[in-house]
Amino acid sequence: MSDTPFGFGLPPEEPENGDEGKKKDPAGGGQGSGGQGGNPFGANPFGFGGLPGMGGPGGADNPFAAMFGSLNPNDLGAAFQQLGQMLSYEGGPVNWDMAKQIARQVVAQGTADGTKDASVGPAEKSAVEEALRLADLWLDQVTSLPSGAGTAVAWSRAEWVEATLPAWQQLVDPVAERVGSAMGDVLPQEMQAMAGPLIGMMRSMGGAMFGQQIGQAVGALAGEVVGSTDVGLPLGPAGRAALLPLNIEAFGKDLGVPSDEVRLYLALREAAHQRLFAHVPWLRAHLFGAVEGYARGIKVDTSKLEEAVGQLDPTHPEQLQEALQQGMFQPEDTPAQKAALARLETALALVEGWVDAVVHEAAKSRLTSADALRETLRRRRASGGPAEQTFATLIGLELRPRRLRDAARLWASLTDARGVDGRDGLWEHPDMLPTATDLDDPDGFVHREHLDFSELDKMLGEAAEGRSDDQGKDDDAK
């Protein structure tokens, strides 16, 4: 990814044979740039800055000239109509229709290495299904959690975008809502009653700007991820294990590892994540709740927003976009915010550490390249790959399992000390899991006695039955 992950450089054409490639996406416009097809804006629908490939005079100095310079008069009306639709948006804090449209356009553009999206063929689907089936068989021997995937699917990049947008909405909306509220708050109180239309326009533009950023980010991610759980969160539909054959091929290109081993190792990771998210019912809400809790503590740098609003010019909408992009998100240095961040980082480390440990146990005696693939994936996750960097830019939060290695060692030690059932039993309740402090002293945690919640439930049940029996005897005596 570039240093400016939301550079808004959009593609000139649809993919030749990508997902729905031969059909023209009704949301994403028509065939290409300029006045051709259903998208009169060409490669940049809103002209936010002079971008490579932008036509027309003015470029960086005049975004509207860049936006309309290459249009013929017949298209100009349609261009203003779409601009009006952007400003009249009245939905939530993010224009998700726009996000989806732009994400698909970014996917259609292809990745930096020139790889274009493509529909998944029968052979690739079969290979993915076989890899995920075999992965589940191997995992059965190293974890007590049963298979969590009722379906195994092979996705194109465009299909990944479609499937994961609902999860992105849940993750991003809380922060976008804060920005939307801040847009109204920056005006003096005495002006707010008279500035209703202006506030509405700013919020509409804010929703569009967020839609642009998220669409660009999700589209870029689609060119990098290899499955539905790359960022440690369940982004896809429940019970559906998914791999992206095109991206798996790119991932393994320079590793010197046979492609079937790369695919199988990544299938093991995807299947292990699916088991965890399917059979630990509280885990998804715990992770998403931690993200939301952290988002609540993020404050908006209103000075930057005030400056943007003060200079707001309908002919220069890129000013507000630049304010959004240049880092308005600052985490508050409060105990609650620190606790939310620690909770999220520990949860991510425990999830990724468990997956790392069980996948290694399943693969080490079966795949000759297991150690090399493990190290590659560890570095990719722990160093903050493109996926984590993108999300950090979106909402000011890094989804890095910073203590992945510590967590993996702890889970491996638990396996040695308590066996597979004892290790996996800790997922029964969040209070039974290791804490950040436990990651500092794994031996202390491994050999510490823990309350067995299942035994506690049994004791409470027996006590309740005893009370019922006693009550029955009292009734008989009467």
Coordinates of C-alpha atoms in Angstrom, one line a residue:
M1 CA 0.0 0.0 0.0
S2 CA 1.1 3.6 -0.5
D3 CA 1.8 6.1 2.3
T4 CA -1.6 7.6 1.7
P5 CA -3.9 4.5 1.8
F6 CA -6.9 6.5 0.9
G7 CA -5.6 8.2 -2.2
F8 CA -8.9 7.8 -4.0
G9 CA -7.3 6.8 -7.3
L10 CA -10.0 4.8 -8.9
P11 CA -9.8 2.4 -11.9
P12 CA -10.6 3.3 -15.4
E13 CA -12.4 0.1 -16.2
E14 CA -14.1 -3.0 -14.9
P15 CA -12.1 -6.3 -14.7
E16 CA -12.2 -8.4 -17.8
N17 CA -13.4 -11.6 -16.1
G18 CA -13.7 -10.8 -12.3
D19 CA -16.7 -11.4 -10.2
E20 CA -19.7 -10.3 -12.2
G21 CA -16.9 -9.0 -14.5
K22 CA -18.9 -9.2 -17.7
K23 CA -21.9 -7.6 -16.1
K24 CA -21.7 -3.9 -15.2
D25 CA -22.2 -3.3 -11.5
P26 CA -25.3 -1.1 -11.2
A27 CA -23.8 0.5 -8.1
G28 CA -20.4 0.9 -9.5
G29 CA -21.2 2.5 -12.8
G30 CA -20.5 1.4 -16.3
Q31 CA -17.6 0.8 -18.5
G32 CA -14.8 3.0 -17.8
S33 CA -14.0 6.7 -17.8
G34 CA -15.1 9.9 -19.2
G35 CA -18.5 10.0 -20.7
Q36 CA -18.6 6.3 -21.4
G37 CA -20.8 3.8 -19.6
G38 CA -22.9 4.5 -16.6
N39 CA -20.3 6.5 -14.5
P40 CA -19.9 10.0 -16.0
F41 CA -17.1 10.8 -13.5
G42 CA -14.6 8.4 -15.0
A43 CA -11.8 7.4 -12.8
N44 CA -12.5 9.9 -9.9
P45 CA -16.1 10.4 -9.1
F46 CA -15.6 13.4 -6.8
G47 CA -12.4 15.0 -7.9
F48 CA -10.7 15.1 -4.5
G49 CA -7.4 16.5 -5.6
G50 CA -5.3 16.2 -8.7
L51 CA -4.6 12.5 -9.0
P52 CA -2.6 10.4 -11.5
G53 CA -4.6 9.8 -14.5
M54 CA -7.0 12.7 -13.9
G55 CA -8.0 14.4 -17.1
G56 CA -8.7 18.1 -17.8
P57 CA -6.8 21.3 -16.9
G58 CA -6.3 22.4 -13.4
G59 CA -5.6 19.0 -11.9
A60 CA -4.5 19.6 -8.3
D61 CA -5.5 23.3 -8.2
N62 CA -9.0 22.9 -9.4
P63 CA -10.7 19.6 -8.4
F64 CA -13.9 20.5 -10.3
A65 CA -11.8 21.1 -13.4
A66 CA -10.2 17.7 -12.9
M67 CA -13.6 16.3 -12.3
F68 CA -15.4 17.7 -15.2
G69 CA -12.6 18.6 -17.6
S70 CA -13.0 15.5 -19.8
L71 CA -16.8 15.5 -19.8
N72 CA -18.8 16.4 -22.8
P73 CA -21.9 18.7 -22.2
N74 CA -24.3 15.8 -22.3
D75 CA -22.5 14.2 -19.3
L76 CA -22.3 17.4 -17.2
G77 CA -25.8 17.2 -16.0
A78 CA -25.4 13.6 -14.8
A79 CA -22.2 14.6 -13.0
F80 CA -24.0 17.4 -11.0
Q81 CA -26.8 15.0 -10.3
Q82 CA -24.4 12.5 -8.6
L83 CA -22.8 15.4 -6.7
G84 CA -26.3 16.3 -5.5
Q85 CA -26.9 12.8 -4.4
M86 CA -23.8 12.9 -2.4
L87 CA -24.8 16.1 -0.6
S88 CA -28.4 14.9 -0.1
Y89 CA -27.4 11.7 1.6
E90 CA -29.5 11.2 4.7
G91 CA -28.5 7.8 6.0
G92 CA -26.2 6.8 8.8
P93 CA -22.7 8.2 9.6
V94 CA -21.2 6.4 6.6
N95 CA -22.5 6.3 3.1
W96 CA -22.1 2.5 2.7
D97 CA -23.6 2.4 -0.8
M98 CA -20.8 4.7 -1.9
A99 CA -18.2 2.6 0.1
K100 CA -19.4 -0.5 -1.7
Q101 CA -19.3 1.1 -5.1
I102 CA -15.7 2.5 -4.6
A103 CA -14.5 -0.8 -3.1
R104 CA -15.6 -2.7 -6.1
Q105 CA -14.0 -0.1 -8.4
V106 CA -10.7 -0.4 -6.5
V107 CA -10.9 -4.2 -6.9
A108 CA -11.5 -3.8 -10.6
Q109 CA -8.4 -1.7 -10.9
G110 CA -6.2 -4.6 -9.8
T111 CA -3.2 -4.6 -7.5
A112 CA 0.1 -2.9 -7.9
D113 CA 1.7 -6.0 -9.4
G114 CA -0.9 -5.8 -12.2
T115 CA -3.0 -8.7 -11.0
K116 CA -6.7 -8.3 -11.9
D117 CA -9.5 -9.9 -10.1
A118 CA -11.0 -13.0 -11.7
S119 CA -14.0 -15.3 -11.1
V120 CA -13.0 -18.4 -9.2
G121 CA -12.9 -21.4 -11.5
P122 CA -14.1 -24.9 -10.8
A123 CA -10.6 -26.3 -10.2
E124 CA -9.8 -23.5 -7.7
K125 CA -13.0 -24.1 -5.9
S126 CA -12.3 -27.8 -5.7
A127 CA -8.8 -27.2 -4.4
V128 CA -10.0 -24.8 -1.7
E129 CA -12.8 -27.2 -0.6
E130 CA -10.4 -30.1 -0.4
A131 CA -7.8 -28.0 1.6
L132 CA -10.4 -26.9 4.1
R133 CA -11.8 -30.4 4.4
L134 CA -8.4 -31.8 5.1
A135 CA -7.6 -29.0 7.5
D136 CA -10.6 -29.9 9.6
L137 CA -9.5 -33.5 9.7
W138 CA -6.1 -32.5 11.0
L139 CA -7.5 -30.1 13.5
D140 CA -9.8 -32.7 15.0
Q141 CA -6.7 -34.3 16.4
V142 CA -5.3 -31.2 18.1
T143 CA -8.3 -29.4 19.5
S144 CA -11.5 -30.4 21.4
L145 CA -13.5 -27.7 19.6
P146 CA -15.4 -29.3 16.7
S147 CA -15.5 -27.9 13.1
G148 CA -17.0 -24.5 12.9
A149 CA -17.6 -24.3 9.2
G150 CA -20.7 -25.6 7.6
T151 CA -19.6 -24.3 4.2
A152 CA -16.2 -24.0 2.5
V153 CA -16.0 -21.4 -0.2
A154 CA -13.5 -19.8 -2.6
W155 CA -14.0 -16.1 -3.1
S156 CA -12.9 -13.6 -5.7
R157 CA -11.8 -10.2 -4.3
A158 CA -15.1 -8.7 -5.2
E159 CA -17.0 -11.5 -3.4
W160 CA -14.8 -10.8 -0.3
V161 CA -15.9 -7.1 -0.4
E162 CA -19.6 -8.1 -0.6
A163 CA -19.3 -10.6 2.2
T164 CA -17.4 -8.5 4.7
L165 CA -19.0 -5.0 4.4
P166 CA -21.6 -5.7 7.2
A167 CA -18.7 -6.4 9.6
W168 CA -16.9 -3.3 8.6
Q169 CA -20.0 -1.3 9.1
Q170 CA -20.3 -2.6 12.7
L171 CA -16.6 -1.7 13.4
V172 CA -16.5 1.7 11.7
D173 CA -19.9 3.3 12.4
P174 CA -19.2 4.1 16.1
V175 CA -16.2 6.3 15.1
A176 CA -17.9 7.9 12.1
E177 CA -20.9 8.7 14.3
R178 CA -18.6 10.7 16.6
V179 CA -17.2 12.7 13.7
G180 CA -20.7 13.4 12.4
S181 CA -21.7 14.8 15.8
A182 CA -18.6 16.8 16.0
M183 CA -19.4 18.5 12.7
G184 CA -22.4 20.1 14.3
D185 CA -20.7 20.8 17.6
V186 CA -18.0 23.0 16.0
L187 CA -20.4 25.7 15.2
P188 CA -21.2 28.3 18.0
Q189 CA -24.4 27.5 19.9
E190 CA -26.1 30.6 18.7
M191 CA -25.5 29.7 15.1
Q192 CA -26.6 26.1 15.2
A193 CA -30.3 26.9 15.2
M194 CA -29.8 29.0 12.0
A195 CA -27.4 26.6 10.4
G196 CA -29.5 23.6 10.0
P197 CA -29.0 23.2 6.2
L198 CA -25.3 23.8 6.6
I199 CA -25.0 21.1 9.3
G200 CA -27.0 18.7 7.2
M201 CA -24.8 19.4 4.2
M202 CA -21.6 18.8 6.3
R203 CA -22.9 15.6 7.7
S204 CA -23.9 14.4 4.3
M205 CA -20.4 15.3 3.0
G206 CA -18.9 13.6 6.1
G207 CA -20.9 10.4 5.3
A208 CA -19.6 10.6 1.7
M209 CA -16.0 11.2 2.8
F210 CA -16.1 8.3 5.2
G211 CA -17.7 6.2 2.4
Q212 CA -14.8 7.2 0.1
Q213 CA -12.1 6.3 2.6
I214 CA -13.6 3.0 3.7
G215 CA -14.4 2.0 0.1
Q216 CA -10.8 2.7 -0.8
A217 CA -9.5 0.8 2.2
V218 CA -11.7 -2.2 1.8
G219 CA -11.0 -2.4 -1.9
A220 CA -7.2 -2.4 -1.1
L221 CA -7.6 -5.0 1.5
A222 CA -9.4 -7.3 -0.9
G223 CA -6.2 -7.4 -2.9
E224 CA -4.2 -8.6 0.1
V225 CA -6.3 -10.9 2.4
V226 CA -6.2 -14.6 2.0
G227 CA -9.3 -15.5 4.0
S228 CA -12.1 -14.1 6.1
T229 CA -10.2 -13.9 9.4
D230 CA -6.9 -12.2 8.4
V231 CA -7.3 -9.3 10.9
G232 CA -8.2 -11.7 13.8
L233 CA -11.9 -10.7 13.6
P234 CA -14.7 -12.7 12.0
L235 CA -15.4 -10.5 9.0
G236 CA -17.4 -13.0 7.0
P237 CA -20.7 -14.8 7.6
A238 CA -20.8 -17.2 10.5
G239 CA -20.0 -20.8 9.6
R240 CA -18.5 -20.0 6.2
A241 CA -14.8 -20.8 5.9
A242 CA -13.4 -18.8 2.9
L243 CA -10.2 -18.5 1.1
L244 CA -9.1 -16.3 -1.9
P245 CA -7.2 -18.4 -4.4
L246 CA -5.8 -15.4 -6.3
N247 CA -4.4 -13.8 -3.2
I248 CA -3.0 -17.1 -1.9
E249 CA -1.1 -17.5 -5.1
A250 CA 0.4 -14.0 -4.7
F251 CA 1.2 -14.6 -1.0
G252 CA 3.2 -17.8 -1.8
K253 CA 4.8 -16.5 -5.0
D254 CA 8.3 -15.8 -3.5
L255 CA 8.3 -18.1 -0.6
G256 CA 9.8 -21.1 -2.3
V257 CA 7.1 -23.3 -0.9
P258 CA 4.9 -25.7 -2.9
S259 CA 1.5 -24.0 -3.6
D260 CA -0.5 -26.8 -2.2
E261 CA 1.4 -26.5 1.1
V262 CA 0.8 -22.8 1.2
R263 CA -3.0 -23.3 0.5
L264 CA -3.3 -26.0 3.1
Y265 CA -1.5 -24.1 5.8
L266 CA -3.7 -21.0 5.2
A267 CA -6.7 -23.4 5.2
L268 CA -5.7 -24.6 8.7
R269 CA -5.6 -21.1 10.0
E270 CA -9.0 -20.2 8.5
A271 CA -10.5 -23.4 9.8
A272 CA -9.0 -22.9 13.3
H273 CA -10.4 -19.4 13.5
Q274 CA -13.8 -20.7 12.4
R275 CA -13.8 -23.3 15.2
L276 CA -13.1 -20.7 17.8
F277 CA -15.7 -18.2 16.7
A278 CA -18.3 -20.8 16.2
H279 CA -17.9 -22.6 19.6
V280 CA -17.0 -19.8 21.9
P281 CA -20.4 -18.0 21.7
W282 CA -19.3 -14.9 23.6
L283 CA -16.1 -14.3 21.7
R284 CA -17.4 -12.3 18.7
A285 CA -19.3 -9.9 20.9
H286 CA -16.3 -9.6 23.2
L287 CA -14.0 -8.6 20.3
F288 CA -16.4 -6.2 18.6
G289 CA -17.3 -4.8 22.0
A290 CA -13.7 -4.1 22.7
V291 CA -13.3 -2.3 19.4
E292 CA -16.4 -0.2 20.2
G293 CA -15.3 0.5 23.7
Y294 CA -12.0 1.8 22.4
A295 CA -13.8 3.9 19.8
R296 CA -16.0 5.5 22.5
G297 CA -12.8 6.9 24.0
I298 CA -11.5 8.4 20.8
K299 CA -11.9 12.1 20.7
V300 CA -12.1 14.1 17.5
D301 CA -9.5 16.9 17.0
T302 CA -12.1 19.7 16.7
S303 CA -9.4 22.3 15.9
K304 CA -8.8 20.6 12.6
L305 CA -12.5 20.2 12.0
E306 CA -13.2 23.8 12.9
E307 CA -10.6 24.9 10.4
A308 CA -12.1 22.8 7.7
V309 CA -15.6 23.9 8.4
G310 CA -14.5 27.6 8.6
Q311 CA -13.0 27.3 5.1
L312 CA -15.8 25.1 3.7
D313 CA -16.3 25.9 0.1
P314 CA -18.8 23.8 -2.0
T315 CA -16.3 24.1 -4.9
H316 CA -13.5 22.6 -2.8
P317 CA -15.0 19.5 -1.1
E318 CA -11.5 18.0 -0.8
Q319 CA -10.8 20.3 2.2
L320 CA -13.1 18.4 4.5
Q321 CA -11.7 15.1 3.1
E322 CA -8.2 16.2 3.9
A323 CA -9.2 17.0 7.5
L324 CA -10.6 13.6 7.9
Q325 CA -7.6 12.0 6.4
Q326 CA -4.9 13.8 8.3
G327 CA -5.5 12.2 11.6
M328 CA -8.3 13.8 13.6
F329 CA -8.5 10.7 15.9
Q330 CA -6.6 10.9 19.2
P331 CA -7.1 8.3 22.0
E332 CA -7.8 9.9 25.3
D333 CA -5.3 9.2 28.0
T334 CA -7.8 8.0 30.6
P335 CA -7.9 4.8 32.7
A336 CA -11.0 3.6 30.9
Q337 CA -9.4 4.1 27.4
K338 CA -6.2 2.3 28.5
A339 CA -8.3 -0.5 29.9
A340 CA -10.2 -0.8 26.6
L341 CA -7.0 -0.9 24.6
A342 CA -5.4 -3.5 26.9
R343 CA -8.6 -5.6 26.7
L344 CA -8.6 -5.5 22.9
E345 CA -4.9 -6.2 22.5
T346 CA -5.0 -9.2 24.9
A347 CA -8.1 -10.6 23.3
L348 CA -6.5 -10.4 19.8
A349 CA -3.3 -11.9 21.1
L350 CA -5.1 -14.8 22.8
V351 CA -7.1 -15.6 19.6
E352 CA -4.1 -15.4 17.3
G353 CA -1.9 -17.2 19.8
W354 CA -4.4 -20.1 20.1
V355 CA -4.7 -20.4 16.3
D356 CA -0.9 -20.3 15.9
A357 CA -0.4 -23.0 18.5
V358 CA -3.0 -25.5 17.2
V359 CA -2.1 -25.0 13.6
H360 CA 1.5 -25.6 14.3
E361 CA 0.6 -28.8 16.2
A362 CA -1.5 -30.0 13.3
A363 CA 1.0 -29.1 10.6
K364 CA 4.5 -29.7 12.0
S365 CA 4.6 -33.4 11.3
R366 CA 2.7 -33.2 8.0
L367 CA 4.0 -30.1 6.1
T368 CA 7.7 -29.8 5.4
S369 CA 7.4 -26.0 5.3
A370 CA 5.3 -25.6 8.4
D371 CA 8.0 -23.8 10.4
A372 CA 8.8 -21.3 7.6
L373 CA 5.1 -20.6 6.9
R374 CA 4.5 -20.1 10.6
E375 CA 7.2 -17.6 10.9
T376 CA 6.0 -15.7 7.8
L377 CA 2.5 -15.5 9.1
R378 CA 3.7 -14.5 12.6
R379 CA 5.7 -11.6 11.2
R380 CA 2.9 -10.6 8.9
R381 CA 0.4 -10.3 11.8
A382 CA 2.7 -9.1 14.6
S383 CA 4.4 -6.4 12.6
G384 CA 1.2 -4.8 11.5
G385 CA 0.6 -5.7 7.9
P386 CA -1.3 -3.7 5.3
A387 CA -4.7 -4.8 6.8
E388 CA -3.8 -3.5 10.3
Q389 CA -2.4 -0.3 8.9
T390 CA -5.5 0.3 6.9
F391 CA -7.8 -0.1 9.8
A392 CA -5.5 2.1 12.0
T393 CA -5.9 4.9 9.5
L394 CA -9.7 4.4 9.3
I395 CA -10.5 4.7 13.0
G396 CA -7.2 5.4 14.8
L397 CA -6.9 1.8 16.1
E398 CA -4.3 -0.9 15.3
L399 CA -5.6 -4.4 15.3
R400 CA -2.2 -6.0 16.1
P401 CA -1.8 -8.9 18.3
R402 CA 1.4 -7.4 19.8
R403 CA 2.0 -10.4 22.1
L404 CA 1.2 -13.1 19.7
R405 CA 4.4 -15.1 20.5
D406 CA 3.8 -14.8 24.2
A407 CA 0.3 -16.0 23.8
A408 CA 1.3 -18.9 21.5
R409 CA 3.9 -20.1 24.1
L410 CA 1.3 -19.9 26.9
W411 CA -1.2 -22.0 24.9
A412 CA 1.5 -24.5 24.1
S413 CA 2.5 -24.8 27.7
L414 CA -1.1 -25.3 28.7
T415 CA -1.4 -28.1 26.2
D416 CA 1.7 -29.8 27.8
A417 CA 0.4 -29.3 31.4
R418 CA -3.3 -29.8 31.0
G419 CA -3.9 -31.5 27.7
V420 CA -6.1 -30.4 24.8
D421 CA -9.3 -30.5 26.8
G422 CA -7.8 -28.5 29.7
R423 CA -6.4 -25.9 27.3
D424 CA -9.6 -25.4 25.3
G425 CA -11.8 -25.5 28.3
L426 CA -10.6 -22.0 29.2
W427 CA -12.7 -20.6 26.4
E428 CA -15.8 -21.5 28.3
H429 CA -15.9 -18.2 30.1
P430 CA -14.0 -14.9 29.5
D431 CA -13.1 -14.8 33.2
M432 CA -11.1 -18.0 32.8
L433 CA -8.8 -16.7 30.1
P434 CA -5.3 -15.5 30.7
T435 CA -4.8 -11.7 31.2
A436 CA -2.1 -9.4 30.0
T437 CA -0.3 -10.0 33.4
D438 CA -0.5 -13.8 32.8
L439 CA 1.3 -13.3 29.5
D440 CA 4.2 -11.9 31.5
D441 CA 4.2 -15.0 33.8
P442 CA 2.9 -18.0 31.7
D443 CA 4.3 -20.6 34.0
G444 CA 2.5 -19.1 36.9
F445 CA -0.8 -19.2 35.0
V446 CA -0.3 -22.7 33.7
H447 CA 0.2 -24.2 37.1
R448 CA -2.4 -22.1 38.9
E449 CA -5.6 -23.6 40.0
H450 CA -8.6 -22.2 38.1
L451 CA -12.2 -22.3 39.0
D452 CA -14.1 -24.8 36.9
F453 CA -17.2 -23.0 35.8
S454 CA -18.9 -26.2 34.6
E455 CA -18.5 -27.7 38.1
L456 CA -19.8 -24.6 39.6
D457 CA -22.9 -24.8 37.4
K458 CA -23.4 -28.4 38.4
M459 CA -23.1 -27.5 42.1
L460 CA -25.6 -24.7 41.7
G461 CA -28.0 -27.0 39.9
E462 CA -27.8 -29.7 42.6
A463 CA -28.4 -27.1 45.3
A464 CA -31.5 -25.9 43.4
E465 CA -32.8 -29.4 43.1
G466 CA -32.2 -29.9 46.9
R467 CA -34.2 -26.9 47.7
S468 CA -37.0 -28.1 45.5
D469 CA -37.0 -31.5 47.3
D470 CA -37.1 -29.9 50.7
Q471 CA -39.9 -27.7 49.6
G472 CA -41.8 -30.8 48.4
K473 CA -41.3 -32.5 51.8
D474 CA -42.6 -29.5 53.6
D475 CA -45.7 -29.4 51.4
D476 CA -46.3 -33.1 52.1
A477 CA -46.0 -32.6 55.9
K478 CA -48.6 -29.9 55.8

